[in-house]
Every structure is written in structure tokens, then in C-alpha cells.
């Protein structure tokens, strides 16, 4: 019998551990034992942090700028975030331009999302999450007391929800819709016209807020250019939270800098939540982020070109497996592929990923926790040699199935 001493809070019921972080730990343990594993699970860029960020930390240390910061972040960084967001949402008029006071700097994009769910959800409130989805969304919603409602977008529809699907999914209990473009795990991207059409549906649902997770904004790999949701649907400004950060765009994953940009009524609530939990986040990382945010876009062009080349390399090899369904990503650094044609009876992608790891020595992430039990995700955020070796191993494993 469960002892009262070990009784956990009921909010944890049905909340799972992060499957990607768990798998990464397993791969590291195998590697430490000398097993030859090609790791294609990385959820982070393999590029170095911009040197200006390292310099800014040293400067901040020398200047003793390492004390508590304001809860929502240092003013200069919030100003820079507001400027960046205004550039991405150019339809804003002077009175609707974002200002430093609309920004909360958070411990990674993750905390911005969590702050937003905590600020908006009451028990019973529903959150529409288009699937396949980044696996933390439903778990965060549950922790915040809400109910995730997955709205599945299929491979055939480009892994993007349609306006009529969204209209049909809205109920009197819907409080939030989550959007994520470019998407993790699929790399699907919404065009401005597609976002505008979703915006028109949401215009008819005035009590619904939108959380637009734009953390992969810089990594746009095809001719669909990145569109911030509010650029396409500016009329919804008073109920949209834009989430972004330095992790994917500037390879600064371990620095843990993210942010939300949102109207005052939500920003103030999120600031209160943060003030009573983590407070202002690491000061040095904030100064570093300010320096990296000032870099011109051209600084990152080489990285984007490299991602594009690696994506094409992976696709070229994977297409040799005849029964594989491969989705061509328009953004981010993942290839999502369907292995339904290869599964054993009763097997899903979790078991299949374990078999690939065991038999072929390649670590990929199962699609099940992303809402697609017959799909897998590989990351092409690794060097060409590892990537092509990993893809070749996957193909020869599939041919042996
Ligand atoms: C879609 C998506 N949103 C948010 C995050 C969280 O980013 P951060 O590392 O800045 O917390 C990730 C990280 O993997 C992600 O893939």
C-alpha cells in the first residue's frame, strides 16, 4: 500500500517524463560503455554559441553585472526582444508596437510556455494542440490543471490543421490553441495565408487565446518563409502570446534563455507567477543573449545552408527504403518518417526505435509521444558523416525487416 509519506500531488497523475531527455540519457550510457551508437536524437543545434555571447559574459563578470535582475528580465534585453518581435510582426501600428514591458524573459522557451498555461488555465479548460506536437505541450497543460485536446493533422495534409478542422474542434471550454511553426517534430511550416485563415476562425471565438511557439523561427529551409502568427492575424493581438528564445536560433540551449511577448493583462500575470517561482533568470545568460540578439541575420546564413544540405543528404538516403513515408521538412532540423510498413503486429514506434537502437546502433526518437505512434523523428543537427552513417544503417535495418 502506498504510504502517506510518499503520496505525491495528484496533479502529477498521467504526466509523463520527457521521452527525448530519457532516450538521450540512455544513449549517453550506451556510449559510455563503448557501444557504437549513431545518435540522431539531438534536439539542439550542434553549432557553437556565437563568440559575442561568450565575450559578453566575461564583460558582465568584470563589470559585476551578476546580481538579481528584475523578474521579467534586464531592460536592455527586453527592449531587444520587443524590437525583434516588432520586425516579425510588421503590421503593428505605433500604438500596438511591443515594448519592453510586454516581454518576460524566461528560463528557456519552456518556462514561457509553462508560465502562459499557468496564467490562463482553470480546471476543465481545454487546450487545442495540433498533432503531431512537441511532447511537452500536453504534459504542461495537465500540470497546469487543463485538459489537452489533440487535433490530428495527417501526413497527407502536410501535418497542418485546416480552418474547418479548427472550427470543428472549438468548444465552449476551449481556452487556448497552441500553434508551432516551424514544427517540432515534423518541420511543417504554416504560410501567411494559412495562418490568416486560422486567424479568421479564431476571430469568431473571442474567449480563446493563442500560444504561438516560434522557437525555430530562424531555421526556415524551404521557399516558405517564416511567418509569425501575429503578422498574419494582427487583429488577435490582445490574446496572443508569442514564445521564442535563444536555444535553437543561436545554439544557446544550455544558457536557458527564452521569452514571452504578450499583452499587458497576460504579461502581468506571467510576471507574478515568475516572481513567486524562479524570479529573474540567470543574469549572465541575459547579457550574453543581448549580445547575440544584436547580430545581423547574415551571421546565421551559413548555418541555415548547412541544415539545408544535411536535410537533403538525409532525404536522399532515406528514400531508398521503399515502404518508408518521409515528410520533407520546411523548417527546424528534424526528419519525421513513417514506419507503418515495417512494424510487427502490435508494435508501435517506441518498440521499433528500441529495435533500431539495439540492432542497427542508431538512436532516433519514437513518434508516439509526439502523437504519431507509427512515426519516428531523426535530427539532422549532427555532422554529415554521422548523419549519412545513421541514415544508411536505418535503411539497411529496414531492408532486413
Ligand atoms: C517546439 C519547442 N518549443 C519549445 C522548446 C523549448 O525550448 P527551450 O530549450 O528554450 O526551453 C523546444 C525545445 O526542444 C521545442 O522543440
GROMACS .gro file of C-alpha atoms and ligand atoms in nm:
model
  417
    1UNK     CA    1   0.000   0.000   0.000
    2UNK     CA    2   0.118   0.350  -0.079
    3UNK     CA    3   0.248   0.517   0.234
    4UNK     CA    4   0.106   0.862   0.313
    5UNK     CA    5   0.461   0.983   0.348
    6UNK     CA    6   0.528   0.904  -0.021
    7UNK     CA    7   0.200   1.037  -0.157
    8UNK     CA    8   0.259   1.276  -0.447
    9UNK     CA    9   0.036   1.559  -0.563
   10UNK     CA   10  -0.248   1.441  -0.783
   11UNK     CA   11  -0.153   1.695  -1.050
   12UNK     CA   12   0.125   1.453  -1.147
   13UNK     CA   13  -0.120   1.178  -1.236
   14UNK     CA   14  -0.090   1.090  -1.605
   15UNK     CA   15   0.205   1.326  -1.658
   16UNK     CA   16   0.497   1.155  -1.830
   17UNK     CA   17   0.868   1.207  -1.810
   18UNK     CA   18   1.020   1.375  -2.119
   19UNK     CA   19   1.076   1.085  -2.363
   20UNK     CA   20   1.351   1.266  -2.554
   21UNK     CA   21   1.552   1.353  -2.244
   22UNK     CA   22   1.512   0.993  -2.121
   23UNK     CA   23   1.633   0.849  -2.452
   24UNK     CA   24   1.929   1.082  -2.462
   25UNK     CA   25   2.034   0.964  -2.117
   26UNK     CA   26   2.014   0.602  -2.242
   27UNK     CA   27   2.229   0.679  -2.545
   28UNK     CA   28   2.489   0.854  -2.332
   29UNK     CA   29   2.501   0.549  -2.102
   30UNK     CA   30   2.549   0.314  -2.403
   31UNK     CA   31   2.824   0.534  -2.543
   32UNK     CA   32   2.997   0.544  -2.205
   33UNK     CA   33   3.005   0.161  -2.221
   34UNK     CA   34   3.182   0.182  -2.557
   35UNK     CA   35   2.882   0.079  -2.773
   36UNK     CA   36   2.898   0.222  -3.128
   37UNK     CA   37   2.583   0.433  -3.144
   38UNK     CA   38   2.499   0.699  -3.401
   39UNK     CA   39   2.291   0.949  -3.210
   40UNK     CA   40   2.024   1.116  -3.421
   41UNK     CA   41   1.809   1.229  -3.129
   42UNK     CA   42   1.957   1.574  -3.067
   43UNK     CA   43   1.703   1.845  -3.004
   44UNK     CA   44   1.973   2.110  -3.015
   45UNK     CA   45   2.193   2.275  -3.276
   46UNK     CA   46   2.546   2.136  -3.299
   47UNK     CA   47   2.692   2.479  -3.378
   48UNK     CA   48   2.898   2.680  -3.131
   49UNK     CA   49   2.747   2.962  -2.933
   50UNK     CA   50   2.823   3.299  -3.101
   51UNK     CA   51   3.153   3.431  -2.970
   52UNK     CA   52   2.996   3.768  -2.886
   53UNK     CA   53   2.787   3.587  -2.624
   54UNK     CA   54   3.096   3.445  -2.456
   55UNK     CA   55   3.263   3.786  -2.461
   56UNK     CA   56   2.951   3.949  -2.314
   57UNK     CA   57   2.958   3.707  -2.021
   58UNK     CA   58   3.320   3.787  -1.947
   59UNK     CA   59   3.243   4.159  -1.968
   60UNK     CA   60   2.941   4.121  -1.742
   61UNK     CA   61   3.152   3.935  -1.487
   62UNK     CA   62   3.419   4.204  -1.495
   63UNK     CA   63   3.152   4.470  -1.451
   64UNK     CA   64   2.991   4.274  -1.163
   65UNK     CA   65   2.663   4.256  -1.354
   66UNK     CA   66   2.570   3.927  -1.194
   67UNK     CA   67   2.322   4.023  -0.923
   68UNK     CA   68   1.946   3.969  -0.922
   69UNK     CA   69   1.778   4.109  -1.230
   70UNK     CA   70   1.420   4.240  -1.249
   71UNK     CA   71   1.173   3.948  -1.254
   72UNK     CA   72   1.085   3.990  -1.625
   73UNK     CA   73   1.450   4.034  -1.725
   74UNK     CA   74   1.705   4.311  -1.780
   75UNK     CA   75   1.555   4.610  -1.956
   76UNK     CA   76   1.801   4.617  -2.249
   77UNK     CA   77   1.728   4.253  -2.335
   78UNK     CA   78   1.353   4.306  -2.317
   79UNK     CA   79   1.388   4.607  -2.545
   80UNK     CA   80   1.585   4.397  -2.793
   81UNK     CA   81   1.323   4.120  -2.781
   82UNK     CA   82   1.044   4.374  -2.839
   83UNK     CA   83   1.236   4.515  -3.139
   84UNK     CA   84   1.287   4.169  -3.288
   85UNK     CA   85   0.920   4.080  -3.241
   86UNK     CA   86   0.804   4.408  -3.396
   87UNK     CA   87   1.017   4.332  -3.702
   88UNK     CA   88   0.850   3.992  -3.733
   89UNK     CA   89   0.502   4.139  -3.684
   90UNK     CA   90   0.537   4.440  -3.913
   91UNK     CA   91   0.170   4.519  -3.942
   92UNK     CA   92   0.173   4.655  -3.587
   93UNK     CA   93   0.096   5.028  -3.574
   94UNK     CA   94   0.279   5.262  -3.336
   95UNK     CA   95   0.020   5.207  -3.065
   96UNK     CA   96   0.037   4.828  -3.098
   97UNK     CA   97   0.416   4.800  -3.116
   98UNK     CA   98   0.550   4.573  -2.846
   99UNK     CA   99   0.751   4.740  -2.571
  100UNK     CA  100   0.992   4.609  -2.309
  101UNK     CA  101   0.701   4.597  -2.064
  102UNK     CA  102   0.528   4.331  -2.276
  103UNK     CA  103   0.821   4.089  -2.251
  104UNK     CA  104   0.907   3.834  -1.981
  105UNK     CA  105   1.250   3.671  -2.016
  106UNK     CA  106   1.226   3.311  -1.901
  107UNK     CA  107   1.431   3.003  -1.829
  108UNK     CA  108   1.419   2.876  -2.187
  109UNK     CA  109   1.113   2.877  -2.409
  110UNK     CA  110   0.983   2.603  -2.182
  111UNK     CA  111   0.923   2.834  -1.889
  112UNK     CA  112   0.749   3.089  -2.110
  113UNK     CA  113   0.505   2.819  -2.223
  114UNK     CA  114   0.455   2.695  -1.869
  115UNK     CA  115   0.400   3.049  -1.736
  116UNK     CA  116   0.138   3.100  -2.007
  117UNK     CA  117  -0.055   2.782  -1.928
  118UNK     CA  118  -0.042   2.859  -1.553
  119UNK     CA  119  -0.168   3.212  -1.616
  120UNK     CA  120  -0.460   3.110  -1.838
  121UNK     CA  121  -0.596   2.770  -1.737
  122UNK     CA  122  -0.859   2.671  -1.483
  123UNK     CA  123  -0.960   2.310  -1.415
  124UNK     CA  124  -1.170   2.184  -1.705
  125UNK     CA  125  -1.034   2.436  -1.955
  126UNK     CA  126  -0.941   2.276  -2.285
  127UNK     CA  127  -0.628   2.341  -2.487
  128UNK     CA  128  -0.628   2.251  -2.856
  129UNK     CA  129  -0.292   2.109  -2.956
  130UNK     CA  130  -0.244   2.026  -3.324
  131UNK     CA  131  -0.072   1.690  -3.362
  132UNK     CA  132   0.194   1.578  -3.419
  133UNK     CA  133   0.300   1.809  -3.136
  134UNK     CA  134   0.608   1.887  -2.930
  135UNK     CA  135   0.572   1.638  -2.650
  136UNK     CA  136   0.588   1.880  -2.358
  137UNK     CA  137   0.269   2.071  -2.451
  138UNK     CA  138   0.013   1.818  -2.325
  139UNK     CA  139   0.214   1.742  -2.013
  140UNK     CA  140   0.244   2.112  -1.927
  141UNK     CA  141  -0.128   2.161  -1.984
  142UNK     CA  142  -0.204   1.874  -1.743
  143UNK     CA  143   0.036   2.013  -1.481
  144UNK     CA  144  -0.142   2.348  -1.510
  145UNK     CA  145  -0.478   2.179  -1.449
  146UNK     CA  146  -0.611   2.198  -1.806
  147UNK     CA  147  -0.721   1.929  -2.050
  148UNK     CA  148  -0.523   1.875  -2.370
  149UNK     CA  149  -0.733   1.813  -2.683
  150UNK     CA  150  -0.523   1.680  -2.967
  151UNK     CA  151  -0.630   1.786  -3.314
  152UNK     CA  152  -0.455   1.550  -3.550
  153UNK     CA  153  -0.314   1.673  -3.880
  154UNK     CA  154  -0.214   1.391  -4.113
  155UNK     CA  155   0.086   1.341  -4.339
  156UNK     CA  156  -0.149   1.384  -4.637
  157UNK     CA  157  -0.246   1.733  -4.514
  158UNK     CA  158   0.117   1.830  -4.465
  159UNK     CA  159   0.088   1.788  -4.086
  160UNK     CA  160  -0.102   2.119  -4.068
  161UNK     CA  161  -0.453   2.169  -3.933
  162UNK     CA  162  -0.713   2.324  -4.160
  163UNK     CA  163  -0.950   2.610  -4.069
  164UNK     CA  164  -1.253   2.378  -4.083
  165UNK     CA  165  -1.082   2.128  -3.855
  166UNK     CA  166  -1.008   2.406  -3.607
  167UNK     CA  167  -1.365   2.537  -3.626
  168UNK     CA  168  -1.498   2.189  -3.555
  169UNK     CA  169  -1.268   2.140  -3.257
  170UNK     CA  170  -1.357   2.462  -3.071
  171UNK     CA  171  -1.597   2.412  -2.781
  172UNK     CA  172  -1.733   2.636  -2.507
  173UNK     CA  173  -1.450   2.504  -2.289
  174UNK     CA  174  -1.164   2.586  -2.527
  175UNK     CA  175  -0.933   2.837  -2.362
  176UNK     CA  176  -0.611   2.812  -2.563
  177UNK     CA  177  -0.493   2.697  -2.904
  178UNK     CA  178  -0.123   2.615  -2.939
  179UNK     CA  179   0.049   2.679  -3.271
  180UNK     CA  180   0.407   2.582  -3.353
  181UNK     CA  181   0.568   2.676  -3.683
  182UNK     CA  182   0.824   2.555  -3.784
  183UNK     CA  183   0.714   2.244  -3.602
  184UNK     CA  184   0.896   2.001  -3.383
  185UNK     CA  185   0.873   1.709  -3.474
  186UNK     CA  186   0.759   1.746  -3.837
  187UNK     CA  187   0.930   2.061  -3.965
  188UNK     CA  188   0.597   2.169  -4.119
  189UNK     CA  189   0.556   2.545  -4.163
  190UNK     CA  190   0.238   2.749  -4.200
  191UNK     CA  191   0.238   3.014  -4.472
  192UNK     CA  192   0.099   3.361  -4.401
  193UNK     CA  193  -0.223   3.274  -4.587
  194UNK     CA  194  -0.268   2.953  -4.385
  195UNK     CA  195  -0.215   3.135  -4.055
  196UNK     CA  196  -0.451   3.414  -4.166
  197UNK     CA  197  -0.721   3.154  -4.237
  198UNK     CA  198  -0.678   3.003  -3.888
  199UNK     CA  199  -0.688   3.359  -3.751
  200UNK     CA  200  -1.026   3.416  -3.916
  201UNK     CA  201  -1.168   3.113  -3.738
  202UNK     CA  202  -1.025   3.233  -3.406
  203UNK     CA  203  -1.167   3.581  -3.461
  204UNK     CA  204  -1.510   3.418  -3.414
  205UNK     CA  205  -1.401   3.270  -3.078
  206UNK     CA  206  -1.325   3.576  -2.862
  207UNK     CA  207  -1.254   3.383  -2.540
  208UNK     CA  208  -0.978   3.173  -2.692
  209UNK     CA  209  -0.612   3.269  -2.654
  210UNK     CA  210  -0.330   3.156  -2.881
  211UNK     CA  211   0.017   3.050  -2.776
  212UNK     CA  212   0.240   3.071  -3.081
  213UNK     CA  213   0.566   2.883  -3.024
  214UNK     CA  214   0.811   3.035  -3.271
  215UNK     CA  215   1.132   2.892  -3.128
  216UNK     CA  216   1.252   2.759  -3.467
  217UNK     CA  217   1.186   3.088  -3.649
  218UNK     CA  218   1.534   3.126  -3.791
  219UNK     CA  219   1.556   2.770  -3.922
  220UNK     CA  220   1.342   2.805  -4.235
  221UNK     CA  221   1.478   2.573  -4.502
  222UNK     CA  222   1.248   2.597  -4.800
  223UNK     CA  223   1.079   2.865  -5.003
  224UNK     CA  224   0.800   2.907  -4.742
  225UNK     CA  225   0.937   3.198  -4.540
  226UNK     CA  226   0.881   3.210  -4.166
  227UNK     CA  227   0.563   3.389  -4.063
  228UNK     CA  228   0.491   3.494  -3.709
  229UNK     CA  229   0.126   3.417  -3.625
  230UNK     CA  230   0.050   3.779  -3.534
  231UNK     CA  231   0.187   3.900  -3.865
  232UNK     CA  232  -0.093   3.702  -4.030
  233UNK     CA  233  -0.362   3.770  -3.770
  234UNK     CA  234  -0.288   4.114  -3.617
  235UNK     CA  235  -0.646   4.164  -3.502
  236UNK     CA  236  -0.590   3.896  -3.235
  237UNK     CA  237  -0.309   4.090  -3.066
  238UNK     CA  238  -0.491   4.114  -2.732
  239UNK     CA  239  -0.499   3.735  -2.688
  240UNK     CA  240  -0.183   3.601  -2.846
  241UNK     CA  241   0.133   3.502  -2.659
  242UNK     CA  242   0.439   3.472  -2.881
  243UNK     CA  243   0.707   3.243  -2.738
  244UNK     CA  244   1.064   3.238  -2.862
  245UNK     CA  245   1.420   3.224  -2.734
  246UNK     CA  246   1.788   3.173  -2.798
  247UNK     CA  247   1.804   2.792  -2.782
  248UNK     CA  248   1.752   2.694  -3.144
  249UNK     CA  249   1.817   3.025  -3.323
  250UNK     CA  250   2.157   3.091  -3.165
  251UNK     CA  251   2.255   2.741  -3.047
  252UNK     CA  252   2.236   2.863  -2.684
  253UNK     CA  253   2.041   2.571  -2.539
  254UNK     CA  254   2.226   2.546  -2.208
  255UNK     CA  255   2.204   2.918  -2.140
  256UNK     CA  256   1.830   2.877  -2.089
  257UNK     CA  257   1.703   3.199  -2.236
  258UNK     CA  258   1.352   3.219  -2.371
  259UNK     CA  259   1.075   3.477  -2.354
  260UNK     CA  260   0.712   3.557  -2.398
  261UNK     CA  261   0.572   3.865  -2.573
  262UNK     CA  262   0.211   3.922  -2.479
  263UNK     CA  263  -0.049   4.188  -2.399
  264UNK     CA  264  -0.032   4.351  -2.057
  265UNK     CA  265  -0.311   4.153  -1.892
  266UNK     CA  266  -0.128   3.825  -1.960
  267UNK     CA  267   0.227   3.958  -1.916
  268UNK     CA  268   0.147   4.089  -1.570
  269UNK     CA  269   0.004   3.753  -1.464
  270UNK     CA  270   0.305   3.565  -1.601
  271UNK     CA  271   0.537   3.807  -1.427
  272UNK     CA  272   0.358   3.742  -1.096
  273UNK     CA  273   0.395   3.365  -1.146
  274UNK     CA  274   0.762   3.401  -1.229
  275UNK     CA  275   0.821   3.640  -0.938
  276UNK     CA  276   0.694   3.378  -0.694
  277UNK     CA  277   0.877   3.086  -0.854
  278UNK     CA  278   1.209   3.139  -1.031
  279UNK     CA  279   1.238   3.522  -1.022
  280UNK     CA  280   1.453   3.691  -1.284
  281UNK     CA  281   1.668   3.428  -1.451
  282UNK     CA  282   2.045   3.396  -1.475
  283UNK     CA  283   2.189   3.747  -1.522
  284UNK     CA  284   2.498   3.644  -1.719
  285UNK     CA  285   2.296   3.448  -1.972
  286UNK     CA  286   2.076   3.753  -2.023
  287UNK     CA  287   2.373   3.978  -2.107
  288UNK     CA  288   2.506   3.710  -2.342
  289UNK     CA  289   2.170   3.687  -2.516
  290UNK     CA  290   2.154   4.062  -2.563
  291UNK     CA  291   2.487   4.047  -2.749
  292UNK     CA  292   2.375   3.753  -2.964
  293UNK     CA  293   2.042   3.917  -3.044
  294UNK     CA  294   2.223   4.217  -3.189
  295UNK     CA  295   2.399   4.001  -3.451
  296UNK     CA  296   2.282   4.063  -3.807
  297UNK     CA  297   2.080   3.787  -3.974
  298UNK     CA  298   2.363   3.731  -4.222
  299UNK     CA  299   2.575   3.583  -3.940
  300UNK     CA  300   2.350   3.277  -3.939
  301UNK     CA  301   2.315   3.225  -4.315
  302UNK     CA  302   2.592   2.965  -4.320
  303UNK     CA  303   2.418   2.757  -4.050
  304UNK     CA  304   2.090   2.758  -4.238
  305UNK     CA  305   2.269   2.650  -4.556
  306UNK     CA  306   2.433   2.365  -4.362
  307UNK     CA  307   2.098   2.249  -4.224
  308UNK     CA  308   1.952   2.258  -4.575
  309UNK     CA  309   2.238   2.048  -4.712
  310UNK     CA  310   2.208   1.795  -4.429
  311UNK     CA  311   1.834   1.768  -4.472
  312UNK     CA  312   1.881   1.688  -4.840
  313UNK     CA  313   2.154   1.437  -4.756
  314UNK     CA  314   1.926   1.252  -4.512
  315UNK     CA  315   1.630   1.256  -4.753
  316UNK     CA  316   1.844   1.121  -5.038
  317UNK     CA  317   1.947   0.817  -4.832
  318UNK     CA  318   1.609   0.754  -4.667
  319UNK     CA  319   1.423   0.746  -4.997
  320UNK     CA  320   1.598   0.415  -5.073
  321UNK     CA  321   1.370   0.243  -4.821
  322UNK     CA  322   1.066   0.177  -5.040
  323UNK     CA  323   0.796   0.145  -4.772
  324UNK     CA  324   0.906   0.447  -4.572
  325UNK     CA  325   0.685   0.758  -4.566
  326UNK     CA  326   0.915   1.057  -4.544
  327UNK     CA  327   0.790   1.408  -4.475
  328UNK     CA  328   1.006   1.680  -4.629
  329UNK     CA  329   1.060   1.936  -4.352
  330UNK     CA  330   1.034   2.303  -4.443
  331UNK     CA  331   1.194   2.416  -4.120
  332UNK     CA  332   1.363   2.309  -3.792
  333UNK     CA  333   1.620   2.026  -3.804
  334UNK     CA  334   1.420   1.704  -3.793
  335UNK     CA  335   1.303   1.448  -4.045
  336UNK     CA  336   0.978   1.278  -3.943
  337UNK     CA  337   0.925   0.945  -4.114
  338UNK     CA  338   0.653   0.682  -4.106
  339UNK     CA  339   0.749   0.320  -4.045
  340UNK     CA  340   0.397   0.171  -4.051
  341UNK     CA  341   0.502  -0.056  -4.339
  342UNK     CA  342   0.771  -0.218  -4.126
  343UNK     CA  343   0.611  -0.263  -3.783
  344UNK     CA  344   0.550  -0.606  -3.633
  345UNK     CA  345   0.194  -0.689  -3.528
  346UNK     CA  346   0.114  -0.494  -3.213
  347UNK     CA  347   0.440  -0.297  -3.225
  348UNK     CA  348   0.450   0.082  -3.217
  349UNK     CA  349   0.729   0.328  -3.281
  350UNK     CA  350   0.858   0.302  -2.923
  351UNK     CA  351   0.936  -0.069  -2.964
  352UNK     CA  352   1.060  -0.006  -3.318
  353UNK     CA  353   1.301   0.269  -3.202
  354UNK     CA  354   1.437   0.028  -2.941
  355UNK     CA  355   1.495  -0.233  -3.211
  356UNK     CA  356   1.677   0.018  -3.432
  357UNK     CA  357   1.895   0.116  -3.140
  358UNK     CA  358   1.971  -0.243  -3.047
  359UNK     CA  359   2.013  -0.396  -3.396
  360UNK     CA  360   2.138  -0.105  -3.605
  361UNK     CA  361   2.309   0.110  -3.342
  362UNK     CA  362   2.114   0.424  -3.432
  363UNK     CA  363   1.921   0.630  -3.182
  364UNK     CA  364   1.608   0.802  -3.315
  365UNK     CA  365   1.306   0.926  -3.124
  366UNK     CA  366   0.975   0.740  -3.134
  367UNK     CA  367   0.680   0.938  -3.270
  368UNK     CA  368   0.433   0.800  -3.012
  369UNK     CA  369   0.495   1.073  -2.752
  370UNK     CA  370   0.455   1.330  -3.033
  371UNK     CA  371   0.112   1.184  -3.112
  372UNK     CA  372   0.204   0.962  -3.412
  373UNK     CA  373   0.259   0.602  -3.299
  374UNK     CA  374   0.383   0.480  -3.638
  375UNK     CA  375   0.637   0.753  -3.699
  376UNK     CA  376   0.993   0.831  -3.590
  377UNK     CA  377   1.194   1.151  -3.567
  378UNK     CA  378   1.557   1.188  -3.655
  379UNK     CA  379   1.759   1.501  -3.604
  380UNK     CA  380   1.996   1.623  -3.872
  381UNK     CA  381   2.169   1.851  -3.627
  382UNK     CA  382   2.487   1.647  -3.649
  383UNK     CA  383   2.782   1.624  -3.887
  384UNK     CA  384   2.749   1.481  -4.238
  385UNK     CA  385   2.946   1.166  -4.153
  386UNK     CA  386   2.730   1.068  -3.855
  387UNK     CA  387   2.414   1.165  -4.037
  388UNK     CA  388   2.483   0.962  -4.351
  389UNK     CA  389   2.609   0.664  -4.149
  390UNK     CA  390   2.297   0.676  -3.931
  391UNK     CA  391   2.060   0.703  -4.228
  392UNK     CA  392   2.237   0.419  -4.411
  393UNK     CA  393   2.208   0.199  -4.103
  394UNK     CA  394   1.837   0.277  -4.076
  395UNK     CA  395   1.782   0.187  -4.442
  396UNK     CA  396   1.969  -0.143  -4.418
  397UNK     CA  397   1.781  -0.227  -4.096
  398UNK     CA  398   1.452  -0.157  -4.273
  399UNK     CA  399   1.553  -0.373  -4.568
  400UNK     CA  400   1.616  -0.660  -4.325
  401UNK     CA  401   1.271  -0.625  -4.164
  402LIG     C1  402   0.880   2.326  -3.018
  402LIG     C2  403   0.964   2.359  -2.900
  402LIG     N1  404   0.924   2.455  -2.817
  402LIG     C3  405   0.994   2.488  -2.708
  402LIG     C4  406   1.114   2.425  -2.679
  402LIG     C5  407   1.186   2.464  -2.552
  402LIG     O1  408   1.300   2.537  -2.577
  402LIG     P1  409   1.400   2.575  -2.460
  402LIG     O2  410   1.512   2.479  -2.468
  402LIG     O3  411   1.440   2.715  -2.492
  402LIG     O4  412   1.328   2.566  -2.331
  402LIG     C6  413   1.161   2.324  -2.762
  402LIG     C7  414   1.285   2.252  -2.728
  402LIG     O5  415   1.311   2.143  -2.774
  402LIG     C8  416   1.085   2.290  -2.877
  402LIG     O6  417   1.125   2.196  -2.961
   0.00000   0.00000   0.00000
